[in-house]
């Protein structure tokens, strides 16, 4: 027996108290039929920290503009280098630790990023129960409703939705099986599968669906073209450097760096992409296996709909597969995270040094042509670091891949800093008359990697 | 660590080993087990599976190569009459209490004492093949079998 | 009762054909009692490549000085950057892929490194069955014999040994239990255990011994002080950067780099140290579990004394613990190795660039004071890269640790290259009048790592 043939636990008896239709978006109504799942679902309001994740409640004075009395801790305060990294972009104003699903709609509505720049209706795709509203708006046509809402200003679109992600966003109300409802993923999964005809809702396996429902939202995205179409940038692959190559081809930028003038990219929550590169995905372990593990309620085993950090729930989340004590499993995860955190720190410091360098050169009057290579280095390195930084597992989902990206980023910065110092002939520092060598030349071809 | 037998259990384990060897004298081949298969099976595993909480273990056992040759008690009680019933009553008491109060860690982990019993049970049947890798001295440090043969312990 | 008596009635597979004493160093004699183990032991003459390991037989014309007709492939030819890395040191002349234990004595005797510089008798500690010769030399005192042989020239010491590592080097002839016989490890394990009174042969567990016997030789070492005492440098810890810190404190250097003048360090086969940092060691998996897995010979399970790459033996070495197909386990190991290999490649290129830079600066007449920081960077980075490069698993034993070290190395190089370009005030390149910013400054303190 192995993890692939996951057993359907003791049949889930339930009483059809109410009739659920494809228009029922209120979780409370679904909760009448499935009170155990609903009770757990409501607990995503809990806020509890782990060493690197979870979230911490910070009290605030509610204002007219933002009535929240509690928010999650600021990530910008925890690491002010992020402000420099994102200088000139909305994220440098407000960026917080993410918290439970119950907060998703409020946190989007009230983030200060909304003040910094007008946001489009597109944003709501991942922050509300939007399946029924999309269909209504499109007269029964999901994709049409999606396109219409995208074009609305955020405030207007906001009025059309009521709930954070709800039962109907993940479940078919008739069969209760998992179902993909998000246009962004419905399209992008064809790229992921490298099959333009792939229909995820009929072709995916049950185990795949246990990750795909999360991949609807926990992914890198961008707003493409003048119509700002929500797009998952998986055209050249889903790895960070493949996505970067795609953005370069497209000539896309998110913003221009306020201090250096570099054309920048911002990465956002690529959990699905990074998870795909890790040993757990390779072993067929799904998001839901760790974030919604089976839990015993009375005599029943159900999926824990209190979606949260698995490190708050190690016995159910990890010990079914790993025969080690809880404290040891926690220590293993944290040791991976601490190692990642220290590597991220190194790369982050390097990035700050590059930004300082370009800033200084600019201030000293360097022309754009001279700044081209260093700015590209900044764009690339910043995106790679951001990718693993925005990925919310602090390296856990794919530690080897995260390391690879951080080294790549660090080396890009090295080359950018050298390029900035590479001067037209004879400009060598007078004092010692050093002839600077060309950076990164190698005396011999590197060895070919042995074939598999 | 759960993965193997801690040094503290070694003393007891050594004794159990001794008992296991004693009872295996002159036996030690699969043929014997096959021949007596029917009588082993009178230790009805269904008695254990009566508790739904044991269901997973029962299912895993039913699918394993061992189900044809070993019932629960072959692995979970000592191969010695006195200890067998002592263990059965201790465990029976413990499991019933745990089941009634619902006060136990999930997933269930085998206790050190019961693990030592199980490890001795492996040797009871497989002594022939593993004799070279067991310590030369009684009381020497034995290797945990399930460290490598995880699947034998109902591993999902 | 010993192994023989107990097994007598139970159809004992081993017969005490000959009496083994603490002076019996010929494996053929032990083989009379344990023919199965001996047969497998002899097979360490096999040469077979894996993607990154194993070894390949290269034919050569035997000479008087070196009668070998077959050697393992040259690592210097596979990656000529190694020659630059070690310029001026014996390793830049001859460095080959390591192969089976059967070759250890010949390979040491005939390596061209012996021509490059006179080697001491100390070398034999890890390349021969030296337990009995040490004892003889010391009149029964192992440590004394060791000290005496260390002081001999290699050629003279060589005459005192006959066999490659043999049964008596790992086994107690009476009980057959594992036993540590190497002075280097007997001393260093006290540092490892942080206990000056630790006696490994009475206090280690059986499972520990299944790694310690290998740790006798598969470790980083150096020749300490004027008497060139064999020492495992574990005084500040066994991680690469801790060992580096220790060498710095000691002011130790292996050689002076021929092209840059930097005071260099060479790392050698730290398998034991790296394995200690990995998930397998953490899970209690010993060297012997993978490199000497149980194998069934007739009706008996024995330890596979054909010590070799586990990837030539995946079925026994991996699949008892990992329930995945053989091809998948191979792919997993190789994917870790390929990722490591590409990171190593990046760091290696950076190192070449730094060496080029220093060389050029030196050629241009830079004074030693100006080269101090870059040379230190070279020393440090080169040692860190060498540590994971010399570790023979191509990253497998501890992939996270290897990544951490490579990033550290690459960042050290970045700073070294910048230091070289940091010029006395006003020396900024005239053409663009760029004022170079101080390298690696950070605008704000990095965030503290969350406590465990
Ligand atoms: Ca969080
Ligand atoms: Ca080799």
Coordinates of C-alpha atoms in Angstrom, one line a residue, chain A residues 1-4 49-52 78-81 84 279 282-284 324 327-328 330-332 334-339 341-350 352-354 356-357 360-361 364-367 370 399-401 403-404 406-408 410-414 417-418 420-424 427-452, chain C residues 49-52 78-81 84 279 282-284 323-324 327-328 330-332 334-339 341-354 356-357 360-361 364-367 370 399-401 403-408 410-415 417-418 420-424 427-452:
Chain A
X1 CA 0.0 0.0 0.0
X2 CA 1.3 3.5 -0.7
X3 CA 0.3 7.0 -0.5
X4 CA -1.0 7.1 -4.0
X49 CA 2.7 32.0 14.8
X50 CA 5.2 29.3 14.0
X51 CA 8.9 30.0 13.9
X52 CA 8.7 31.2 10.3
X78 CA 10.5 42.7 10.1
X79 CA 12.9 43.2 7.2
X80 CA 13.2 46.8 6.0
X81 CA 15.5 45.7 3.1
X84 CA 14.5 49.1 -0.8
X279 CA 10.6 15.9 -3.1
X282 CA 7.7 14.1 -6.6
X283 CA 6.5 11.6 -4.1
X284 CA 2.9 12.4 -4.8
X324 CA 9.6 10.3 14.0
X327 CA 9.5 17.6 18.1
X328 CA 11.9 16.0 15.7
X330 CA 9.3 20.2 13.7
X331 CA 13.1 20.5 14.1
X332 CA 13.6 19.0 10.6
X334 CA 12.8 24.4 10.9
X335 CA 16.3 23.3 10.1
X336 CA 15.4 23.5 6.4
X337 CA 13.8 26.8 6.9
X338 CA 16.7 28.3 9.0
X339 CA 19.2 27.2 6.3
X341 CA 16.7 31.9 5.8
X342 CA 20.4 32.4 6.2
X343 CA 20.9 31.9 2.4
X344 CA 18.2 34.4 1.6
X345 CA 19.9 36.8 4.0
X346 CA 23.2 36.6 2.1
X347 CA 21.5 37.1 -1.3
X348 CA 19.4 40.0 0.1
X349 CA 22.5 41.8 1.4
X350 CA 24.2 41.4 -2.0
X352 CA 21.2 45.9 -1.4
X353 CA 24.9 46.4 -2.3
X354 CA 24.0 46.3 -6.0
X356 CA 23.6 51.1 -3.6
X357 CA 26.1 50.8 -6.4
X360 CA 25.7 55.9 -6.6
X361 CA 26.7 55.6 -10.2
X364 CA 27.5 60.5 -10.2
X365 CA 26.0 61.0 -13.6
X366 CA 26.5 57.6 -15.2
X367 CA 24.6 57.4 -18.5
X370 CA 26.5 52.2 -18.7
X399 CA 14.8 23.5 -0.5
X400 CA 17.1 22.3 -3.3
X401 CA 15.4 24.5 -5.9
X403 CA 19.1 27.1 -3.0
X404 CA 19.7 26.9 -6.7
X406 CA 19.5 32.0 -4.5
X407 CA 23.0 31.1 -5.8
X408 CA 21.9 32.1 -9.3
X410 CA 23.9 36.0 -6.0
X411 CA 26.0 35.3 -9.0
X412 CA 23.9 37.6 -11.2
X413 CA 24.5 40.3 -8.6
X414 CA 28.3 39.6 -8.6
X417 CA 28.5 44.8 -9.7
X418 CA 31.5 43.9 -11.8
X420 CA 29.4 48.5 -13.2
X421 CA 33.1 48.7 -12.5
X422 CA 34.2 47.5 -15.8
X423 CA 35.4 50.7 -17.4
X424 CA 36.3 51.7 -20.9
X427 CA 40.2 53.8 -16.9
X428 CA 41.9 51.5 -14.4
X429 CA 42.4 52.9 -10.9
X430 CA 45.4 55.2 -11.3
X431 CA 46.8 54.5 -7.8
X432 CA 48.0 51.0 -8.5
X433 CA 47.6 50.8 -12.2
X434 CA 45.6 47.6 -12.0
X435 CA 44.3 46.3 -15.3
X436 CA 40.9 44.9 -14.3
X437 CA 40.4 41.5 -15.8
X438 CA 37.3 40.6 -17.6
X439 CA 34.9 39.2 -15.1
X440 CA 33.8 35.6 -15.0
X441 CA 36.1 34.4 -17.7
X442 CA 37.1 30.8 -17.4
X443 CA 40.4 29.4 -18.5
X444 CA 38.8 26.3 -19.9
X445 CA 35.5 25.0 -20.9
X446 CA 33.5 23.8 -17.9
X447 CA 33.1 20.0 -17.8
X448 CA 30.0 18.7 -19.4
X449 CA 27.5 17.3 -17.0
X450 CA 27.4 13.5 -17.2
X451 CA 24.4 12.4 -19.1
X452 CA 21.6 10.7 -17.1
Chain C
X49 CA 30.9 4.2 -13.5
X50 CA 27.7 5.8 -12.3
X51 CA 26.6 9.1 -13.7
X52 CA 28.7 11.0 -11.2
X78 CA 37.5 16.2 -16.7
X79 CA 37.6 19.7 -15.2
X80 CA 40.8 21.6 -16.0
X81 CA 39.7 24.5 -13.7
X84 CA 44.1 26.5 -11.8
X279 CA 18.9 14.0 6.5
X282 CA 19.8 12.6 11.2
X283 CA 17.5 9.6 10.5
X284 CA 20.1 7.2 11.9
X323 CA 9.1 2.4 -1.5
X324 CA 9.8 3.7 -5.0
X327 CA 14.7 3.9 -11.7
X328 CA 12.9 6.5 -9.6
X330 CA 18.3 6.6 -9.2
X331 CA 16.6 9.6 -10.7
X332 CA 16.2 11.2 -7.3
X334 CA 20.9 12.0 -9.7
X335 CA 18.6 15.0 -9.6
X336 CA 20.2 16.0 -6.3
X337 CA 23.6 15.5 -7.8
X338 CA 22.8 17.4 -11.0
X339 CA 21.5 20.3 -9.0
X341 CA 26.8 20.0 -10.0
X342 CA 25.4 23.0 -11.6
X343 CA 25.8 25.1 -8.4
X344 CA 29.4 23.9 -8.1
X345 CA 29.9 25.0 -11.7
X346 CA 28.7 28.5 -11.0
X347 CA 30.9 28.8 -7.9
X348 CA 33.9 27.3 -9.8
X349 CA 33.6 29.9 -12.6
X350 CA 33.4 32.7 -10.0
X351 CA 36.6 31.4 -8.4
X352 CA 38.4 31.4 -11.8
X353 CA 37.3 35.0 -12.2
X354 CA 38.7 35.9 -8.9
X356 CA 42.2 36.0 -12.9
X357 CA 41.6 39.3 -11.2
X360 CA 46.2 40.6 -13.3
X361 CA 46.5 42.9 -10.4
X364 CA 50.2 45.1 -12.9
X365 CA 52.3 45.6 -9.8
X366 CA 49.7 45.7 -7.0
X367 CA 51.4 45.6 -3.6
X370 CA 46.2 45.7 -1.7
X399 CA 22.5 18.6 -0.3
X400 CA 21.3 21.5 1.9
X401 CA 24.6 21.9 3.6
X403 CA 24.2 24.5 -1.1
X404 CA 24.8 26.7 1.9
X405 CA 28.6 26.3 1.5
X406 CA 28.5 27.1 -2.2
X407 CA 26.5 30.3 -1.7
X408 CA 28.9 31.3 1.0
X410 CA 30.3 32.6 -4.1
X411 CA 29.5 35.5 -1.9
X412 CA 33.0 35.5 -0.5
X413 CA 34.3 35.7 -4.1
X414 CA 32.0 38.6 -4.9
X415 CA 33.4 40.5 -2.0
X417 CA 36.5 40.9 -6.4
X418 CA 34.9 44.1 -5.2
X420 CA 40.2 44.4 -5.5
X421 CA 38.4 47.2 -7.3
X422 CA 37.9 49.3 -4.2
X423 CA 40.4 52.0 -4.8
X424 CA 41.9 54.7 -2.7
X427 CA 40.6 56.7 -8.1
X428 CA 37.2 56.3 -9.7
X429 CA 37.2 55.6 -13.4
X430 CA 37.6 58.9 -15.1
X431 CA 35.5 58.2 -18.2
X432 CA 32.2 58.3 -16.4
X433 CA 33.2 59.7 -13.1
X434 CA 31.4 57.0 -11.2
X435 CA 32.0 57.0 -7.5
X436 CA 32.1 53.3 -6.5
X437 CA 29.9 52.6 -3.6
X438 CA 31.3 50.6 -0.7
X439 CA 30.5 47.0 -1.4
X440 CA 28.1 44.9 0.5
X441 CA 26.7 47.7 2.7
X442 CA 23.2 47.2 3.9
X443 CA 20.8 50.1 4.5
X444 CA 19.4 48.4 7.6
X445 CA 20.2 45.7 10.0
X446 CA 19.1 42.3 8.7
X447 CA 16.1 40.8 10.5
X448 CA 17.0 38.5 13.4
X449 CA 16.3 34.9 12.7
X450 CA 13.2 33.7 14.6
X451 CA 14.3 31.7 17.6
X452 CA 13.5 27.9 17.5

